Each structure stands twice: as C-alpha cells, then as structure tokens.
mmCIF file of N, CA and C in Angstrom:
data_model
loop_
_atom_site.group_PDB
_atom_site.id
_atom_site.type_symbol
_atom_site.label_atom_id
_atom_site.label_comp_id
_atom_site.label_asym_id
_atom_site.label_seq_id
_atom_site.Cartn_x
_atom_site.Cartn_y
_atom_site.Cartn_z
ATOM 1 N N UNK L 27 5.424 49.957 13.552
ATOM 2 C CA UNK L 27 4.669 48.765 13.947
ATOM 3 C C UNK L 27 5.056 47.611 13.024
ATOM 4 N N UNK L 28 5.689 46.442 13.485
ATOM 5 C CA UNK L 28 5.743 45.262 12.613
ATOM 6 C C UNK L 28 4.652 44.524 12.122
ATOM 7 N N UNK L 29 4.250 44.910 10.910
ATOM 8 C CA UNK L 29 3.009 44.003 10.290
ATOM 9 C C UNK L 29 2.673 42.394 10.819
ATOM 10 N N UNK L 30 4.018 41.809 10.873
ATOM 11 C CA UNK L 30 3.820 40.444 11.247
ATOM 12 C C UNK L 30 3.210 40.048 12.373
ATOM 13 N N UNK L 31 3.689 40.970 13.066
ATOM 14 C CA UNK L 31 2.566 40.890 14.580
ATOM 15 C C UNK L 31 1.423 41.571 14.456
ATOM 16 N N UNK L 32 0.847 42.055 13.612
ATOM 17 C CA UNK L 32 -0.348 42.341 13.885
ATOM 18 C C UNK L 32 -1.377 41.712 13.223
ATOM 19 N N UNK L 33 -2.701 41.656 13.703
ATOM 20 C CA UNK L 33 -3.551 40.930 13.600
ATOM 21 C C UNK L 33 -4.817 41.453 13.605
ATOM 22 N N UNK L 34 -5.119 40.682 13.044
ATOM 23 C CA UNK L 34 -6.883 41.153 12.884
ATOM 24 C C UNK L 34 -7.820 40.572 12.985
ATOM 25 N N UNK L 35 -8.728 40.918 13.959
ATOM 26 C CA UNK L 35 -9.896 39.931 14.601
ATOM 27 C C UNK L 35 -11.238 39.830 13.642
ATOM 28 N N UNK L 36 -11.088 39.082 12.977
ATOM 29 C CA UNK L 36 -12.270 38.676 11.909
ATOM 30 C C UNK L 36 -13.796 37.798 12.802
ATOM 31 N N UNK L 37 -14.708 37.612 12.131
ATOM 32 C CA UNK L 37 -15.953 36.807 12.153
ATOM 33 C C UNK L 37 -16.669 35.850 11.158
ATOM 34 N N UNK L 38 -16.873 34.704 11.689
ATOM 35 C CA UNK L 38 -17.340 34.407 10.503
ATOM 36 C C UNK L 38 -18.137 33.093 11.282
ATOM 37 N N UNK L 39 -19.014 32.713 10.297
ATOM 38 C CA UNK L 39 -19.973 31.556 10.327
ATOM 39 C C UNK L 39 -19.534 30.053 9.908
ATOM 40 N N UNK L 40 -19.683 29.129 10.753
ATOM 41 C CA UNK L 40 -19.397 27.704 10.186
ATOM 42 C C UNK L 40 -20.519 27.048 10.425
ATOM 43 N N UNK L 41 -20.947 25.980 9.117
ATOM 44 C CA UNK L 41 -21.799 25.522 9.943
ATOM 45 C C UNK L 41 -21.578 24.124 11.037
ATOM 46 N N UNK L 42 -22.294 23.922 11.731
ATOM 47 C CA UNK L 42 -22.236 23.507 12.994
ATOM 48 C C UNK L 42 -21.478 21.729 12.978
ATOM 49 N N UNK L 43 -21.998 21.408 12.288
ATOM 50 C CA UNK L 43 -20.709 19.316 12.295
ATOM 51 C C UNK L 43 -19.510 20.561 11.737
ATOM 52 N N UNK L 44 -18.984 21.586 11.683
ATOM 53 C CA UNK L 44 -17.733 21.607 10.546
ATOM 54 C C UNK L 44 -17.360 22.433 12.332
ATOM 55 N N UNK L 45 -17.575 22.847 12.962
ATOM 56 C CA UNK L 45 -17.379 23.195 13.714
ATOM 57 C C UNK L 45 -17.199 22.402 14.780
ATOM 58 N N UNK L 46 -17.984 21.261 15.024
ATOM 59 C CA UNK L 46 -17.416 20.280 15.666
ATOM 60 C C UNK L 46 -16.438 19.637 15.461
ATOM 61 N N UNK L 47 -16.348 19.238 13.754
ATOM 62 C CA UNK L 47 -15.002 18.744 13.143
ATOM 63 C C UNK L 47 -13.988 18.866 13.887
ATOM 64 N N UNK L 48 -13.886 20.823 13.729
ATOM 65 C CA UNK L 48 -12.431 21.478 14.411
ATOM 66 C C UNK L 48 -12.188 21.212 15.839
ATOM 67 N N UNK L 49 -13.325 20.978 16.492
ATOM 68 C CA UNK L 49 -13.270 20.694 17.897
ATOM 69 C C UNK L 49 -12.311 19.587 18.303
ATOM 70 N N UNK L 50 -12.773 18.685 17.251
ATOM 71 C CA UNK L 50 -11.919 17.706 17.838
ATOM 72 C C UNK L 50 -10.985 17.455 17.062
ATOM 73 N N UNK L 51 -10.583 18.260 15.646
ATOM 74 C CA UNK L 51 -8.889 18.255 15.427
ATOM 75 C C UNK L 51 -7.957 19.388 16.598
ATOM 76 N N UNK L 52 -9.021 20.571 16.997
ATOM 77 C CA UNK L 52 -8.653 21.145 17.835
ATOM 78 C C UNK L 52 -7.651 20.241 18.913
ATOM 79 N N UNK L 53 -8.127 19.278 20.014
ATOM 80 C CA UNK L 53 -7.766 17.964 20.712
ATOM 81 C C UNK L 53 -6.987 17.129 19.997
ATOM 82 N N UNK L 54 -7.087 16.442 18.942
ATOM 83 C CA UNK L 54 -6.367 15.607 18.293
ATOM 84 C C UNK L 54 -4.845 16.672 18.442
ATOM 85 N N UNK L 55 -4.842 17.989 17.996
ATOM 86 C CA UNK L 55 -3.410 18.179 17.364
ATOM 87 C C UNK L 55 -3.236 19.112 18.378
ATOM 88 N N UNK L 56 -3.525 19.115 19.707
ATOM 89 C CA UNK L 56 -2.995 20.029 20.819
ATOM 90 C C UNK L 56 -2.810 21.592 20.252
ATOM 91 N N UNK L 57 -4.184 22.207 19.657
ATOM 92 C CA UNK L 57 -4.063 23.300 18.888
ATOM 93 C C UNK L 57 -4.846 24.199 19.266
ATOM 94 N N UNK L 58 -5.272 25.118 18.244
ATOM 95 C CA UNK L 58 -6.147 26.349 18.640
ATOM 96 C C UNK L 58 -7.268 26.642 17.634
ATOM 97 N N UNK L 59 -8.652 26.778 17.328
ATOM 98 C CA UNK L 59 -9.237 26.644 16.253
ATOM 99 C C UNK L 59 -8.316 27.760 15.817
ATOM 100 N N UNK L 60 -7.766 28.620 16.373
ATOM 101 C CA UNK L 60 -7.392 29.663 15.301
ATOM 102 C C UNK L 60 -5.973 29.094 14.424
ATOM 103 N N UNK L 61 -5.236 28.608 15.129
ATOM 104 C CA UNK L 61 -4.075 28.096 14.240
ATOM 105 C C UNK L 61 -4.407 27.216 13.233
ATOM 106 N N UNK L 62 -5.192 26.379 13.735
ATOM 107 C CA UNK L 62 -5.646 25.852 12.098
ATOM 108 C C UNK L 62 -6.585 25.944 11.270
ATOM 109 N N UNK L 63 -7.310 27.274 11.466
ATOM 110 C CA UNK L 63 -7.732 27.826 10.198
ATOM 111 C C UNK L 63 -6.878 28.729 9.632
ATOM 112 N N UNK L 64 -5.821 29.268 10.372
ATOM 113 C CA UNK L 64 -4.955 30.081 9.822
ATOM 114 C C UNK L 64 -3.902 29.115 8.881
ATOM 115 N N UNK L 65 -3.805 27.993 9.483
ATOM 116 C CA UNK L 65 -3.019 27.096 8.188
ATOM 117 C C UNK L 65 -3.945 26.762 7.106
ATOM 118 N N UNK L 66 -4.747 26.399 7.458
ATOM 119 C CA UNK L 66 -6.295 26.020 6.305
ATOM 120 C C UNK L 66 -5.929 27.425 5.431
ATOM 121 N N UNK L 67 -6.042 28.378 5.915
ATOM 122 C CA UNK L 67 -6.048 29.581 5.110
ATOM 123 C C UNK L 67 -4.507 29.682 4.194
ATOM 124 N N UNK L 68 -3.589 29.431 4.806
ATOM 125 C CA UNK L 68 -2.228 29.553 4.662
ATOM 126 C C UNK L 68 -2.193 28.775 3.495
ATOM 127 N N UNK L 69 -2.661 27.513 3.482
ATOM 128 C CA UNK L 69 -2.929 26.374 2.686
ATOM 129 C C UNK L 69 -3.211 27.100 1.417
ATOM 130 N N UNK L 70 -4.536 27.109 1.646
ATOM 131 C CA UNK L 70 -4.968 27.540 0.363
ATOM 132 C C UNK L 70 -4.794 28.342 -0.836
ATOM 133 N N UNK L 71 -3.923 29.639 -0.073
ATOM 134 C CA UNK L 71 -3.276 31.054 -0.743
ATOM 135 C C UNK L 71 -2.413 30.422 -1.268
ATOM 136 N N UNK L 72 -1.594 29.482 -0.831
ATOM 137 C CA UNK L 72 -0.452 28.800 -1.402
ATOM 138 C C UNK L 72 -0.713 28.012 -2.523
ATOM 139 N N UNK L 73 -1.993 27.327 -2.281
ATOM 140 C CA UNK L 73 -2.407 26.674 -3.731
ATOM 141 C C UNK L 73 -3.109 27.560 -4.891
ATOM 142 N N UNK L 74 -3.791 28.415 -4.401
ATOM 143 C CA UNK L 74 -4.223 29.406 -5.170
ATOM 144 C C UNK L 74 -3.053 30.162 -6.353
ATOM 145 N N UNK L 75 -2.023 30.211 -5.484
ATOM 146 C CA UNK L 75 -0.805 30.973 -5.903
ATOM 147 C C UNK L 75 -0.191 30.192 -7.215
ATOM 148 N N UNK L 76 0.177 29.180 -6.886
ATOM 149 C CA UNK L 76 0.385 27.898 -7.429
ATOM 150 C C UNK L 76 -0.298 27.667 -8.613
ATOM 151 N N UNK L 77 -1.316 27.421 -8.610
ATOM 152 C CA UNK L 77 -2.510 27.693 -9.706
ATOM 153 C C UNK L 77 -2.223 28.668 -10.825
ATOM 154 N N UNK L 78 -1.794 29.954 -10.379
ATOM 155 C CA UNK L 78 -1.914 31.404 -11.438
ATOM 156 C C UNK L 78 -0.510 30.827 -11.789
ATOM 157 N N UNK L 79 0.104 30.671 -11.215
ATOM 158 C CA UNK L 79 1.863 30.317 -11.638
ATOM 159 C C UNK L 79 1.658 28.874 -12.627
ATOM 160 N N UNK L 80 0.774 28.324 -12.415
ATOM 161 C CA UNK L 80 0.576 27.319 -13.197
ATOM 162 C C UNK L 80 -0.014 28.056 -14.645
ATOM 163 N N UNK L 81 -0.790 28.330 -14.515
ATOM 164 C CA UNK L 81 -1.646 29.203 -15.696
ATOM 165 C C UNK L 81 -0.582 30.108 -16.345
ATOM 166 N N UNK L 82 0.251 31.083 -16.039
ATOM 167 C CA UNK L 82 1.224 32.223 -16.117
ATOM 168 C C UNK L 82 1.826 31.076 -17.462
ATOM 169 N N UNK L 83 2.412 30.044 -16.572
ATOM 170 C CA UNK L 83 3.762 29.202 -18.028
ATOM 171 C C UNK L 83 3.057 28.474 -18.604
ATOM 172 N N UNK L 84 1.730 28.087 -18.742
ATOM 173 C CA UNK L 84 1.195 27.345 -19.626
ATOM 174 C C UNK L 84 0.825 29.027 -20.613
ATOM 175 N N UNK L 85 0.349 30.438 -20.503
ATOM 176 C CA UNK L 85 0.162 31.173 -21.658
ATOM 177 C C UNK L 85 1.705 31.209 -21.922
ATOM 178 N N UNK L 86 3.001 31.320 -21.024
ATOM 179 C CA UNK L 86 3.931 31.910 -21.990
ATOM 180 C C UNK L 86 4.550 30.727 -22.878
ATOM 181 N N UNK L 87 3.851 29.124 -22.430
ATOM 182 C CA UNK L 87 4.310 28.265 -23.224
ATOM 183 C C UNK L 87 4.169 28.787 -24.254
ATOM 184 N N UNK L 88 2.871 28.930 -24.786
ATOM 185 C CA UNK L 88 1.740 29.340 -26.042
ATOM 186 C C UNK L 88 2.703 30.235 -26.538
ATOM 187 N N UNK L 89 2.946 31.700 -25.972
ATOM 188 C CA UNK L 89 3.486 32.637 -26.770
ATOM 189 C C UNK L 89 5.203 31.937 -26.946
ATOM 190 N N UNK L 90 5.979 31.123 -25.876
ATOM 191 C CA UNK L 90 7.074 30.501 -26.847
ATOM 192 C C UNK L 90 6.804 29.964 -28.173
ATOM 193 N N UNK L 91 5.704 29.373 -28.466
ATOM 194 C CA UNK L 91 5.843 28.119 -29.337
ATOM 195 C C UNK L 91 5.780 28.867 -30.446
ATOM 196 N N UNK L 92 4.621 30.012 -30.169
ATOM 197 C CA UNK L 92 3.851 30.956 -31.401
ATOM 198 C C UNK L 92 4.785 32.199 -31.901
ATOM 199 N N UNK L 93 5.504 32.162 -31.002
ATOM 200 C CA UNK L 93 6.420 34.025 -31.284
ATOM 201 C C UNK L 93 8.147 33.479 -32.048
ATOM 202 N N UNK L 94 8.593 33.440 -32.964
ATOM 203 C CA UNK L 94 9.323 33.441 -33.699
ATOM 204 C C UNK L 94 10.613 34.179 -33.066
ATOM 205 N N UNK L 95 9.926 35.402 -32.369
ATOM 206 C CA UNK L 95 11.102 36.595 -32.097
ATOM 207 C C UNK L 95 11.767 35.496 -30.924
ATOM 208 N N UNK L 96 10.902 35.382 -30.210
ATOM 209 C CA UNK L 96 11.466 34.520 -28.372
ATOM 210 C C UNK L 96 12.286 33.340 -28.755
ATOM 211 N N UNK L 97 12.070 32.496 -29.727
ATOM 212 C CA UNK L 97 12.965 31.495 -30.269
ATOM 213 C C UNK L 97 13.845 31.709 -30.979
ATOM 214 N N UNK L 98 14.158 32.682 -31.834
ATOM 215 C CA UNK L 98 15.243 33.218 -32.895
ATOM 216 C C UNK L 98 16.751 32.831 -32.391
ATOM 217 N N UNK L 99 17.043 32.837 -31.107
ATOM 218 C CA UNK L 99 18.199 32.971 -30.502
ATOM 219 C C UNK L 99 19.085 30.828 -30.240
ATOM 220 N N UNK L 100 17.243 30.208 -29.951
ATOM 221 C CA UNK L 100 17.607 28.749 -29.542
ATOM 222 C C UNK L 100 18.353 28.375 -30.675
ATOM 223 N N UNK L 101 19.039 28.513 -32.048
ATOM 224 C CA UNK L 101 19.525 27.755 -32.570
ATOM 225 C C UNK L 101 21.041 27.821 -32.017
ATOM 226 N N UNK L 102 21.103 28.530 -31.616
ATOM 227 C CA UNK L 102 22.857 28.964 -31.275
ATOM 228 C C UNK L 102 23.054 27.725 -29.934
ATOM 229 N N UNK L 103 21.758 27.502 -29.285
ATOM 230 C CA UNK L 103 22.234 26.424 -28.331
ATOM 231 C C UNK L 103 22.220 24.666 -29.518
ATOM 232 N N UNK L 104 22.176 24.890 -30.363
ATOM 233 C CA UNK L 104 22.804 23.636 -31.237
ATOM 234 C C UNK L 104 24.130 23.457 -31.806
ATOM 235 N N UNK L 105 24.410 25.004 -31.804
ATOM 236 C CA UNK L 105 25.912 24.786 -32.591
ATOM 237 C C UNK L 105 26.788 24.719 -31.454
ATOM 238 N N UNK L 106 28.201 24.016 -32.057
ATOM 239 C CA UNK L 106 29.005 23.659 -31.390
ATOM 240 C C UNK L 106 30.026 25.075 -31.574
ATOM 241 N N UNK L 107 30.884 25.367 -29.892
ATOM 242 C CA UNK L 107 31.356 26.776 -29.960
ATOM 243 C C UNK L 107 32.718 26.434 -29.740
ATOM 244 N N UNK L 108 33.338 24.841 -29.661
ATOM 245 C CA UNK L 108 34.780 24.816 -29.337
ATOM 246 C C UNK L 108 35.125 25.020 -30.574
#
C-alpha cells in the first residue's frame, strides 16, 4: 500500500466565524475546506520544523564557542598551504 495515498478521516471542531472564514476562502481560491487545512497544517509542521532547526544551531553554536576540542582544527584554515 503506498502511504502517500492514504488517508485518514479525522474530526474536529471549529468555531463557527472561523468556519465561515474557510467558506469563503473556500470560493475565493476555487478549493476544498480540506485542501486548505491540509496546507494550514502543511504550513505549520514546516514552521515548527524550522523552529527546532533553529534551536538545534543556536545550542551547537554554544557548544562551538565553549568546546576547545571542535575548534582545535580552525587554525589550520589561517595558515597559508602554497
């Protein structure tokens, strides 16, 4: 079975102007409420993602600056090798 095609029929609650909202981006963008909560969703994982990857090189900044061992090697990119 190809994962990509499969799908899963969820439920959930909106409240009611946010639901109208979609109604009429629904019309505005010749769409489906489901396609664009699935981008809304798509959206977000992507920024979410983004976020930890943001966080990830700001700690290994920290451990560059702080760890002696991880830098030991940068002086060799000063010397000249011709």
């Amino acid at each position: 079975m190809n994962l990509q095609n499969s799908y899963d029929r969820i439920t959930f609650s909106l409240p009611h102007s946010m639901n109208l909202a979609l109604d009429n981006l629904k019309g505005e963008l010749h769409s489906t409420k489901s396609d664009i909560i699935k981008q809304a969703i798509e959206y977000f994982i992507q920024v979410q993602e983004e976020k930890k990857l943001q966080k990830a090189v700001k700690l290994m900044a920290k451990e560059y600056e702080n760890n002696e061992e991880l830098t030991y090697l940068t002086v060799l990119d000063a010397e000249d090798f011709q």
